[in-house]
Tab-separated table of C-alpha atoms in Angstrom:
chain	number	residue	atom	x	y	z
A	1	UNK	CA	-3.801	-27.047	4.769
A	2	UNK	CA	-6.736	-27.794	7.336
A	3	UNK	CA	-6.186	-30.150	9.737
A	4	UNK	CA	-9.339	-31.552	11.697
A	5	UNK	CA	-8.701	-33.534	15.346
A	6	UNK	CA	-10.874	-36.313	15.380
A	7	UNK	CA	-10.297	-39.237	17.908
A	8	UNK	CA	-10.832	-42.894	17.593
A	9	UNK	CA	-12.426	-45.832	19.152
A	10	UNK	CA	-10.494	-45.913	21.714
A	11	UNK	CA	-9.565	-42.167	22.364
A	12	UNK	CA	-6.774	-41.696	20.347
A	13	UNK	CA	-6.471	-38.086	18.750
A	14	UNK	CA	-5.875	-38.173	15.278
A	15	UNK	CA	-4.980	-35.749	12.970
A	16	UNK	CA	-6.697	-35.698	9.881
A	17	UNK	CA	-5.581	-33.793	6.673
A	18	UNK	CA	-8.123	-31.804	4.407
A	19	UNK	CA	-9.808	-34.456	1.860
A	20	UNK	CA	-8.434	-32.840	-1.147
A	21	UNK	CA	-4.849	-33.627	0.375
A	22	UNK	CA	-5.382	-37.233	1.484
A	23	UNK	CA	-4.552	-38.807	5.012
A	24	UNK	CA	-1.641	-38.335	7.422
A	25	UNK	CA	-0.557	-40.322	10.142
A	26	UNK	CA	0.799	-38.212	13.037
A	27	UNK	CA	2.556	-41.237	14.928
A	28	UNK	CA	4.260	-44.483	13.363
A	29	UNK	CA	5.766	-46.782	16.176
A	30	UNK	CA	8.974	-47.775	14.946
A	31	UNK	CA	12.464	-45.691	13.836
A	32	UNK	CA	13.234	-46.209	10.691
A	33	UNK	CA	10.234	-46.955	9.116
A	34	UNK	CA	9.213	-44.768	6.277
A	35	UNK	CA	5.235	-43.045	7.085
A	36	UNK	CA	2.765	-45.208	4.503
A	37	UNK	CA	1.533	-41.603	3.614
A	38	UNK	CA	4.774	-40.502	2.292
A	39	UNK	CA	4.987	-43.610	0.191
A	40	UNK	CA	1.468	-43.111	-1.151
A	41	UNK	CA	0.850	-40.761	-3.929
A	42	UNK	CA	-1.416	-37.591	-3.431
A	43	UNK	CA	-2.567	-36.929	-6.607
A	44	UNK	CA	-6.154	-35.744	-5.508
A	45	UNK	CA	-7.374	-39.224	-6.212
A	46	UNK	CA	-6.962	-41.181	-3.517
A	47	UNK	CA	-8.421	-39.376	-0.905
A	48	UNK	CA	-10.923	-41.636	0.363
A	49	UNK	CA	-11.263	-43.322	4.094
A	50	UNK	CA	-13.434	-46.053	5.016
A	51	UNK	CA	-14.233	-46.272	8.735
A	52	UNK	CA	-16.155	-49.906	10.041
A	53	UNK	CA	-16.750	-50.842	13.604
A	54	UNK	CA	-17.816	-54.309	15.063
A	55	UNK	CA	-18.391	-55.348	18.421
A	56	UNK	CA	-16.921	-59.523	19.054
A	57	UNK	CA	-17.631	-61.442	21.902
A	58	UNK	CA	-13.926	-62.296	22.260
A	59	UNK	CA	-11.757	-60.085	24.632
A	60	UNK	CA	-8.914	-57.578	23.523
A	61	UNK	CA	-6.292	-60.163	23.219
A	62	UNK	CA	-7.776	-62.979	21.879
A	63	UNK	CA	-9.240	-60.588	18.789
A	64	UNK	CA	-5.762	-58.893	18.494
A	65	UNK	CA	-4.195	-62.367	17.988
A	66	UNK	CA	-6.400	-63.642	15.563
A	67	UNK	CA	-4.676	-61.056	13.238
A	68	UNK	CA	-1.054	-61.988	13.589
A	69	UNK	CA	-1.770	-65.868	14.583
A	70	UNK	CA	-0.867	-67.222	10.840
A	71	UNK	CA	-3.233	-70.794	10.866
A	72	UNK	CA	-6.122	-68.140	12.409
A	73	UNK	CA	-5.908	-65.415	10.337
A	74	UNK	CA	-5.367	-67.352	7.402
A	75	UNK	CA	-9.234	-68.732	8.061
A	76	UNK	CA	-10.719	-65.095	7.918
A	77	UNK	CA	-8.189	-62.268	6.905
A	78	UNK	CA	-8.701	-61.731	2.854
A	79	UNK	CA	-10.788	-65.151	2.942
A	80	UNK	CA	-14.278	-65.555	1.592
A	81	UNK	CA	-16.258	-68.635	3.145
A	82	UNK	CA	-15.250	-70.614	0.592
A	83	UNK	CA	-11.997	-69.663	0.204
A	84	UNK	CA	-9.631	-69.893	3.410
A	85	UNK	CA	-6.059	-68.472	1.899
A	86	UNK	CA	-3.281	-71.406	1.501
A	87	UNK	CA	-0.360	-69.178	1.526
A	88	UNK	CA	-0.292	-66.939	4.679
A	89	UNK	CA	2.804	-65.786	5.721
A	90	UNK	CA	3.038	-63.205	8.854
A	91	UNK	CA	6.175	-61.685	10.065
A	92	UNK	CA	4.757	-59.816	12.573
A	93	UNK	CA	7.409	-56.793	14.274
A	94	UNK	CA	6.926	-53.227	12.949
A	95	UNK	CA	9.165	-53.192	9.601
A	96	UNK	CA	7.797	-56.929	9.334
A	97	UNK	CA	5.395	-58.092	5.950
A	98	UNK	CA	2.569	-60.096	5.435
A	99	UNK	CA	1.390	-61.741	2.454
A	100	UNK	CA	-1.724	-63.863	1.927
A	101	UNK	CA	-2.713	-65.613	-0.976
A	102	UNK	CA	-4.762	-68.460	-2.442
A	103	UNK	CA	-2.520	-71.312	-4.163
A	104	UNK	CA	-4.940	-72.123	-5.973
A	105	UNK	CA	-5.484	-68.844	-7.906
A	106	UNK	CA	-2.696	-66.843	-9.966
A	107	UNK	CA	0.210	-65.123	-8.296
A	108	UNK	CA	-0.843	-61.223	-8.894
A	109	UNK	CA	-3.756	-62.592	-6.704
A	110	UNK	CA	-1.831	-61.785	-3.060
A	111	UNK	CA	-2.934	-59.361	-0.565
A	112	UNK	CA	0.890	-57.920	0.978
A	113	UNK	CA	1.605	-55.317	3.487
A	114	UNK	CA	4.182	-54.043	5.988
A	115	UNK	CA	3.442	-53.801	9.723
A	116	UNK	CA	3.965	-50.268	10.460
A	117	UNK	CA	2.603	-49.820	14.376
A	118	UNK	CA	2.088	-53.060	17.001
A	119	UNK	CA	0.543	-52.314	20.019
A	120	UNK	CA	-0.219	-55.366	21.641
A	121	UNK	CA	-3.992	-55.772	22.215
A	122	UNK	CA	-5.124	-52.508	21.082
A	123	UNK	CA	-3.329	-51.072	17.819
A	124	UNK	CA	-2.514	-52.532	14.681
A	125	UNK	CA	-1.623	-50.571	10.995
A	126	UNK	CA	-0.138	-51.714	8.218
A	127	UNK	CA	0.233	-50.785	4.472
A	128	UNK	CA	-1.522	-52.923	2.369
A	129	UNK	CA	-1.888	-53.613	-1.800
A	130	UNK	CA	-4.670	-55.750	-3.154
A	131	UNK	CA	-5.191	-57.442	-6.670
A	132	UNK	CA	-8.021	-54.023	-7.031
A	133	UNK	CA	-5.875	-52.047	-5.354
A	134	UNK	CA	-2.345	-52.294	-5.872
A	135	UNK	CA	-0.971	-48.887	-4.817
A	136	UNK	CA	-0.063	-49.229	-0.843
A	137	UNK	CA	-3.355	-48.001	1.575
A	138	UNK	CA	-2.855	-47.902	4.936
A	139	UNK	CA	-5.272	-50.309	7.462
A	140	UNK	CA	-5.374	-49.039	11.287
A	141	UNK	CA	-7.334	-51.350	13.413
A	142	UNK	CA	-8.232	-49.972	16.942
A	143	UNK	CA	-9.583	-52.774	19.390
A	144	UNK	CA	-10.890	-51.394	22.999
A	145	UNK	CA	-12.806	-53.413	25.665
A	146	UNK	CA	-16.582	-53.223	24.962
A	147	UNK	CA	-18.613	-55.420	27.969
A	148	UNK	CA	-16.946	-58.506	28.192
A	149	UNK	CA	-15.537	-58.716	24.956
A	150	UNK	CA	-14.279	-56.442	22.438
A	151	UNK	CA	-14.789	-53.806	19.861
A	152	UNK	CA	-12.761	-53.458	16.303
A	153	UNK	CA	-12.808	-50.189	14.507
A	154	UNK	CA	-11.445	-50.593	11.019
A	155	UNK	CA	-10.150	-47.378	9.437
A	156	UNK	CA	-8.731	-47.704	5.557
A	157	UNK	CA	-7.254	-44.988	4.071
A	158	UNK	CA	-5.606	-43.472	0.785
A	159	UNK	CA	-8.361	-45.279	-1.286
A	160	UNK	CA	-10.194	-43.973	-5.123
A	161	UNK	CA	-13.694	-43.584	-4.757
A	162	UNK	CA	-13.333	-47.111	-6.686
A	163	UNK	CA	-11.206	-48.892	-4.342
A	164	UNK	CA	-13.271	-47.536	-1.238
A	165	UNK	CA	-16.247	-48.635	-2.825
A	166	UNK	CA	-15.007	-52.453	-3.250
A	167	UNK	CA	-12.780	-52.753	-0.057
A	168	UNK	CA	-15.974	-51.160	2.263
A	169	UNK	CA	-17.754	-54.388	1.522
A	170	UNK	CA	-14.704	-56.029	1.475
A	171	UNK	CA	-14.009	-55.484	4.772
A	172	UNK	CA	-17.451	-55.630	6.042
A	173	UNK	CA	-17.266	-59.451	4.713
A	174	UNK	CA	-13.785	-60.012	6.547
A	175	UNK	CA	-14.860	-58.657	10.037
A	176	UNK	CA	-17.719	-61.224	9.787
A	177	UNK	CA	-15.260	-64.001	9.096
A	178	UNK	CA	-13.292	-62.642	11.928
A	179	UNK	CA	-16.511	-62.859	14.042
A	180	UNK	CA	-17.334	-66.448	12.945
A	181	UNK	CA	-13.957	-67.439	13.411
A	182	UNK	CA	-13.351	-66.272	16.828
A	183	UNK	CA	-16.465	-68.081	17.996
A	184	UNK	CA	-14.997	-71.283	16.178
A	185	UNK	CA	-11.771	-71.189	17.793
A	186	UNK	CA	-13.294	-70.429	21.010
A	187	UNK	CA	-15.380	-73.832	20.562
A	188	UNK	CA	-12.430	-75.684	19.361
A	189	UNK	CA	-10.512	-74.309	22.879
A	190	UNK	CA	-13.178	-75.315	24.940
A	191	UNK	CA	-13.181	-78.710	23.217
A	192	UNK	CA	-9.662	-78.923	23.554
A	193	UNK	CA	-8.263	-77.040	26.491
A	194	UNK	CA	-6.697	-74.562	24.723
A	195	UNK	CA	-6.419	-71.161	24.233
A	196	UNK	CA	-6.228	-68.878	20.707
């Protein structure tokens, strides 16, 4: 088995497994908590990793809280423009789940997931099934200071070619909504004196 080092946005090393093996995390925050890669199967199809960076004007914090605030997140996270989710429910402590969903559509419509790292401000990953992919992935999202705001980098793992296909524009649409919702609720604090 080959193992390349690679490090992320923010300097992290990370070990990466051979693609004909699949992705393994080398570090998972809390006791207790099983490694998403040992509950994902490696059957020599899901070995694909998307990796998507964006730069916000927000700082560190006020990006990392937009992802565990439940009224924010549920304006961007899994959202399309016209479709804010109406169910959003965040426990957010490693071990905790998440689950977002539209009311308005059917049930096997939910995007759900179990925090498996917190770091506040700069490290969040969590296992997550879709409606197109419902065999767990794992989501890390890296945010480091970039200027005077903030830069994401998105990396998705355990994906088909299919799934990595549809969730790379997926996700390119989220971190958008991310962007214009940030800069909303940053008008909406200015308007009314508060913060995220």
């Amino acid at each position: 088995m080959k193992v390349d080092v690679e490090r992320d946005i923010a300097g992290h090393r990370t070990n990466r497994v051979s693609p004909r093996v699949g992705v393994r995390i080398d570090r998972v925050a809390a006791p207790g908590v099983a490694d998403p890669s040992e509950r994902v199967p490696h059957d020599g199809l899901r070995v694909h990793t998307i990796r998507i960076r964006d730069r916000y004007d927000a700082p560190p914090s006020r990006i990392f809280g937009a992802w565990l605030d439940q009224e924010i997140a549920g304006e961007w996270l899994f959202a399309t423009a016209s479709a804010p989710m109406t169910d959003v429910r965040i426990d957010a402590w490693v071990g905790g789940s998440f689950r977002f969903a539209d009311q308005q559509r059917a049930a096997t419509d939910a995007f759900t997931g179990r925090y498996v790292e917190i770091v506040p401000h700069r490290r969040l990953a969590f296992t997550l099934r879709t409606p197109r992919a419902p065999v767990a992935s794992l989501v890390t999202v890296t945010i480091v200071p970039h200027g005077t705001g903030g830069a994401v980098e998105l990396v998705h793992g355990h994906l088909s070619s299919d799934e990595a296909r549809y969730l790379e524009d997926r996700w390119t649409g989220i971190l958008y909504g991310l962007k214009e919702t940030l800069d909303s609720v940053t008008q909406r604090s200015t308007i009314t004196g508060s913060p995220l």
